[in-house]
Tab-separated table of C-alpha atoms in Angstrom:
chain	number	residue	atom	x	y	z
M	1	UNK	CA	18.298	49.803	-12.578
M	2	UNK	CA	15.756	51.457	-14.896
M	3	UNK	CA	18.096	50.917	-17.847
M	4	UNK	CA	18.605	47.250	-16.941
M	5	UNK	CA	14.879	46.604	-16.538
M	6	UNK	CA	14.098	48.411	-19.789
M	7	UNK	CA	16.752	46.341	-21.568
M	8	UNK	CA	15.344	43.090	-20.207
M	9	UNK	CA	11.866	44.154	-21.307
M	10	UNK	CA	13.104	44.942	-24.830
M	11	UNK	CA	14.863	41.576	-25.049
M	12	UNK	CA	11.702	39.815	-23.920
M	13	UNK	CA	9.664	41.537	-26.650
M	14	UNK	CA	12.325	40.697	-29.225
M	15	UNK	CA	12.003	36.999	-28.394
M	16	UNK	CA	8.358	36.646	-27.367
M	17	UNK	CA	6.715	38.675	-30.151
M	18	UNK	CA	7.950	36.552	-33.114
M	19	UNK	CA	7.111	33.335	-31.266
M	20	UNK	CA	3.589	34.475	-30.418
M	21	UNK	CA	3.014	35.878	-33.911
M	22	UNK	CA	3.939	32.536	-35.490
M	23	UNK	CA	1.614	30.732	-33.060
M	24	UNK	CA	-1.169	33.132	-34.033
M	25	UNK	CA	-0.663	32.532	-37.738
M	26	UNK	CA	-0.702	28.770	-37.186
M	27	UNK	CA	-3.775	28.838	-34.946
M	28	UNK	CA	-5.920	31.504	-36.649
M	29	UNK	CA	-7.227	29.346	-39.548
M	30	UNK	CA	-8.909	27.158	-36.925
M	31	UNK	CA	-10.318	29.982	-34.770
M	32	UNK	CA	-13.364	32.217	-35.072
M	33	UNK	CA	-12.745	35.984	-35.334
M	34	UNK	CA	-13.696	36.414	-31.671
M	35	UNK	CA	-11.344	33.658	-30.532
M	36	UNK	CA	-8.567	35.107	-32.692
M	37	UNK	CA	-8.948	38.374	-30.806
M	38	UNK	CA	-8.814	36.585	-27.452
M	39	UNK	CA	-5.824	34.502	-28.526
M	40	UNK	CA	-3.747	37.444	-29.697
M	41	UNK	CA	-4.857	39.365	-26.583
M	42	UNK	CA	-2.818	36.966	-24.457
M	43	UNK	CA	0.267	38.756	-25.822
M	44	UNK	CA	-1.126	42.073	-24.558
M	45	UNK	CA	-1.871	40.650	-21.110
M	46	UNK	CA	1.613	39.166	-20.798
M	47	UNK	CA	3.253	42.444	-21.831
M	48	UNK	CA	1.171	44.512	-19.392
M	49	UNK	CA	1.953	42.007	-16.615
M	50	UNK	CA	5.681	42.233	-17.388
M	51	UNK	CA	5.633	46.029	-17.473
M	52	UNK	CA	4.058	45.945	-14.005
M	53	UNK	CA	6.358	43.358	-12.407
M	54	UNK	CA	9.608	44.104	-14.244
M	55	UNK	CA	9.474	47.815	-15.092
M	56	UNK	CA	7.197	48.957	-12.267
M	57	UNK	CA	4.537	50.462	-14.556
M	58	UNK	CA	1.273	49.797	-12.746
M	59	UNK	CA	-2.184	50.933	-13.744
M	60	UNK	CA	-5.344	52.267	-12.135
M	61	UNK	CA	-8.687	52.369	-13.924
M	62	UNK	CA	-11.274	54.952	-12.932
M	63	UNK	CA	-14.807	54.920	-14.308
M	64	UNK	CA	-15.000	51.320	-15.552
M	65	UNK	CA	-18.643	51.358	-14.446
M	66	UNK	CA	-19.369	53.689	-17.370
M	67	UNK	CA	-18.333	50.941	-19.782
M	68	UNK	CA	-20.058	48.132	-17.951
M	69	UNK	CA	-23.312	50.084	-18.106
M	70	UNK	CA	-23.323	50.070	-21.937
M	71	UNK	CA	-21.826	46.678	-22.841
M	72	UNK	CA	-24.819	45.903	-25.045
M	73	UNK	CA	-24.712	49.258	-26.885
M	74	UNK	CA	-22.759	50.394	-29.973
M	75	UNK	CA	-19.825	52.488	-28.743
M	76	UNK	CA	-17.026	54.544	-30.248
M	77	UNK	CA	-14.124	55.055	-27.831
M	78	UNK	CA	-12.037	58.195	-28.271
M	79	UNK	CA	-8.821	58.215	-26.275
M	80	UNK	CA	-5.885	60.444	-25.506
M	81	UNK	CA	-2.744	59.130	-27.217
M	82	UNK	CA	0.640	59.600	-25.523
M	83	UNK	CA	2.368	56.230	-25.552
M	84	UNK	CA	2.573	52.702	-26.901
M	85	UNK	CA	1.340	51.590	-23.484
M	86	UNK	CA	-2.340	52.378	-23.984
M	87	UNK	CA	-2.468	50.672	-27.386
M	88	UNK	CA	-1.336	47.468	-25.664
M	89	UNK	CA	-3.327	47.932	-22.469
M	90	UNK	CA	-6.762	48.503	-23.989
M	91	UNK	CA	-6.991	45.026	-25.502
M	92	UNK	CA	-5.807	43.535	-22.215
M	93	UNK	CA	-7.985	45.601	-19.859
M	94	UNK	CA	-11.242	46.703	-21.498
M	95	UNK	CA	-14.343	44.487	-21.245
M	96	UNK	CA	-15.380	44.450	-24.914
M	97	UNK	CA	-13.821	43.337	-28.188
M	98	UNK	CA	-12.250	46.380	-29.823
M	99	UNK	CA	-11.748	47.317	-33.433
M	100	UNK	CA	-8.839	49.752	-33.711
M	101	UNK	CA	-8.465	52.332	-36.443
M	102	UNK	CA	-4.765	52.593	-37.253
M	103	UNK	CA	-2.337	53.575	-39.993
M	104	UNK	CA	-1.678	50.773	-42.483
M	105	UNK	CA	2.099	51.076	-41.999
M	106	UNK	CA	1.734	49.087	-38.758
M	107	UNK	CA	0.934	46.040	-40.885
M	108	UNK	CA	4.447	46.167	-42.295
M	109	UNK	CA	6.126	45.578	-38.923
M	110	UNK	CA	7.578	42.046	-39.003
M	111	UNK	CA	5.649	39.478	-36.939
M	112	UNK	CA	3.601	42.048	-34.985
M	113	UNK	CA	2.022	43.551	-38.090
M	114	UNK	CA	1.538	40.172	-39.723
M	115	UNK	CA	-0.501	38.917	-36.778
M	116	UNK	CA	-2.413	42.219	-36.630
M	117	UNK	CA	-3.403	41.782	-40.267
M	118	UNK	CA	-5.291	38.616	-39.357
M	119	UNK	CA	-7.719	40.534	-37.138
M	120	UNK	CA	-10.764	42.514	-38.275
M	121	UNK	CA	-9.332	45.977	-37.662
M	122	UNK	CA	-9.658	49.158	-39.733
M	123	UNK	CA	-6.347	50.152	-41.308
M	124	UNK	CA	-6.223	53.382	-43.253
M	125	UNK	CA	-3.950	55.289	-45.599
M	126	UNK	CA	-3.375	58.529	-43.729
M	127	UNK	CA	-1.813	60.115	-46.812
M	128	UNK	CA	-5.225	60.109	-48.492
M	129	UNK	CA	-7.636	61.757	-46.084
M	130	UNK	CA	-10.710	61.222	-48.275
M	131	UNK	CA	-10.087	57.483	-48.642
M	132	UNK	CA	-9.273	57.194	-44.934
M	133	UNK	CA	-12.544	58.891	-43.958
M	134	UNK	CA	-14.542	56.586	-46.234
M	135	UNK	CA	-12.806	53.518	-44.768
M	136	UNK	CA	-13.594	54.588	-41.211
M	137	UNK	CA	-17.227	55.299	-42.101
M	138	UNK	CA	-17.961	52.105	-44.074
M	139	UNK	CA	-15.897	49.616	-42.065
M	140	UNK	CA	-16.779	51.267	-38.756
M	141	UNK	CA	-20.501	50.895	-39.407
M	142	UNK	CA	-19.971	47.227	-40.284
M	143	UNK	CA	-17.888	46.474	-37.176
M	144	UNK	CA	-20.406	48.212	-34.908
M	145	UNK	CA	-23.075	46.027	-36.476
M	146	UNK	CA	-21.017	42.981	-35.501
M	147	UNK	CA	-21.108	44.075	-31.870
M	148	UNK	CA	-17.555	45.392	-31.645
M	149	UNK	CA	-16.547	48.738	-30.191
M	150	UNK	CA	-14.516	51.116	-32.348
M	151	UNK	CA	-11.326	52.557	-30.826
M	152	UNK	CA	-9.788	55.732	-32.230
M	153	UNK	CA	-7.106	58.175	-31.141
M	154	UNK	CA	-8.479	61.499	-32.422
M	155	UNK	CA	-5.138	63.286	-32.087
M	156	UNK	CA	-3.894	60.959	-34.821
M	157	UNK	CA	-0.476	60.347	-33.303
M	158	UNK	CA	1.197	60.184	-29.907
M	159	UNK	CA	1.568	63.577	-28.260
M	160	UNK	CA	4.125	64.604	-25.623
M	161	UNK	CA	2.987	64.959	-22.046
M	162	UNK	CA	1.254	68.269	-21.379
M	163	UNK	CA	0.501	68.975	-25.036
M	164	UNK	CA	-2.335	68.356	-27.450
M	165	UNK	CA	-2.948	68.301	-31.164
M	166	UNK	CA	-6.158	69.340	-32.887
M	167	UNK	CA	-8.617	66.457	-32.595
M	168	UNK	CA	-9.700	64.850	-35.834
M	169	UNK	CA	-13.417	64.481	-36.367
M	170	UNK	CA	-13.581	61.015	-37.976
M	171	UNK	CA	-14.541	59.129	-34.816
M	172	UNK	CA	-17.129	61.679	-33.761
M	173	UNK	CA	-18.630	61.738	-37.255
M	174	UNK	CA	-18.869	57.933	-37.238
M	175	UNK	CA	-20.708	58.035	-33.908
M	176	UNK	CA	-23.008	60.802	-35.105
M	177	UNK	CA	-23.848	58.938	-38.322
M	178	UNK	CA	-24.545	55.609	-36.588
M	179	UNK	CA	-26.097	56.845	-33.339
M	180	UNK	CA	-23.345	55.123	-31.338
M	181	UNK	CA	-22.436	56.314	-27.872
M	182	UNK	CA	-19.029	57.900	-27.359
M	183	UNK	CA	-16.852	57.014	-24.391
M	184	UNK	CA	-13.874	59.341	-23.809
M	185	UNK	CA	-10.694	58.173	-22.073
M	186	UNK	CA	-7.952	60.328	-20.568
M	187	UNK	CA	-4.687	58.850	-19.277
M	188	UNK	CA	-1.126	59.780	-18.346
M	189	UNK	CA	0.837	56.883	-19.863
M	190	UNK	CA	3.258	59.321	-21.488
M	191	UNK	CA	4.797	59.945	-18.063
M	192	UNK	CA	6.139	56.415	-17.925
M	193	UNK	CA	6.619	55.278	-21.528
M	194	UNK	CA	7.078	58.448	-23.595
M	195	UNK	CA	7.018	58.387	-27.371
M	196	UNK	CA	10.208	56.912	-28.856
M	197	UNK	CA	11.678	56.351	-25.385
M	198	UNK	CA	13.666	53.203	-24.645
M	199	UNK	CA	13.489	53.707	-20.888
M	200	UNK	CA	10.349	52.702	-18.999
M	201	UNK	CA	9.855	54.825	-15.876
M	202	UNK	CA	8.101	53.228	-12.882
M	203	UNK	CA	4.799	54.679	-11.698
M	204	UNK	CA	1.042	54.308	-12.019
M	205	UNK	CA	-0.775	54.935	-15.271
M	206	UNK	CA	-4.203	56.381	-14.527
M	207	UNK	CA	-6.941	55.601	-17.030
M	208	UNK	CA	-9.974	57.826	-16.509
M	209	UNK	CA	-13.058	56.629	-18.397
M	210	UNK	CA	-15.760	59.223	-18.847
M	211	UNK	CA	-19.542	58.762	-18.903
M	212	UNK	CA	-21.023	57.734	-22.248
M	213	UNK	CA	-21.850	60.743	-24.402
M	214	UNK	CA	-25.010	60.641	-26.514
M	215	UNK	CA	-24.471	61.328	-30.207
M	216	UNK	CA	-28.132	61.611	-31.186
M	217	UNK	CA	-29.013	65.033	-32.555
M	218	UNK	CA	-25.380	66.215	-32.609
M	219	UNK	CA	-23.156	66.871	-35.592
M	220	UNK	CA	-19.720	65.299	-35.745
M	221	UNK	CA	-18.170	68.680	-35.042
M	222	UNK	CA	-20.327	69.278	-31.957
M	223	UNK	CA	-19.606	65.805	-30.649
M	224	UNK	CA	-15.878	66.164	-31.252
M	225	UNK	CA	-15.783	69.432	-29.308
M	226	UNK	CA	-17.634	67.835	-26.387
M	227	UNK	CA	-15.270	64.861	-26.309
M	228	UNK	CA	-12.159	67.014	-26.633
M	229	UNK	CA	-13.370	69.273	-23.847
M	230	UNK	CA	-13.912	66.334	-21.490
M	231	UNK	CA	-10.583	64.633	-22.234
M	232	UNK	CA	-8.449	67.745	-22.025
M	233	UNK	CA	-10.188	68.883	-18.846
M	234	UNK	CA	-9.688	65.453	-17.268
M	235	UNK	CA	-6.007	65.441	-18.261
M	236	UNK	CA	-5.513	68.436	-15.993
M	237	UNK	CA	-7.071	66.462	-13.144
M	238	UNK	CA	-5.002	63.281	-13.472
M	239	UNK	CA	-1.721	64.978	-14.486
M	240	UNK	CA	-1.859	68.580	-13.210
M	241	UNK	CA	1.934	69.058	-13.128
M	242	UNK	CA	2.133	68.604	-16.895
M	243	UNK	CA	-0.132	71.594	-17.508
M	244	UNK	CA	1.357	74.160	-15.155
């Protein structure tokens, strides 16, 4: 049954994604940047709905009050990265327009990447760390000034359940340089949609949103250590079996 549901989900994406991408490209010249984000976000909401009702992947959000308390503040979100699920879910579920920092290779994906290129996101060349850092700093400051929240995955790539990679400091340095708050997010999406897995396992993804962390008076390194400590500690609360 899991294989059948996963196959039906893959077929749906294969059909729906090109159609929606073409609609986006046709509609975007007539939409403001904010409305473009909302329009493309319908794809995310449909996919999350289908994962719930077809594949049995539900979600639970803990700590949303921490975000609602700072909706009018500049924020950098630093999140655990285990799955494709959270990259889709954040646009569908979080209460603020997000600006993702992602590798430029995603823009080369047919239809999906083409629509993504029409949004004001920050795409970087990970092969050149110096250029990537400058892009995050300059574009991140500009997007924060426009009222958007910056979303980064400090591990840099999806990590298997129960493991971690050294956190990169780019997001924390951006927050430190701009005085933005940092909101950490831990989650266990890798239990249900692991990296490079075709099968989607039923269950409940727990998103745990931490209290906003002040960046004022802290270096990027100090801030990164504080964020990493909170996320990795919270991972052991929401997915204890993975860390035994």
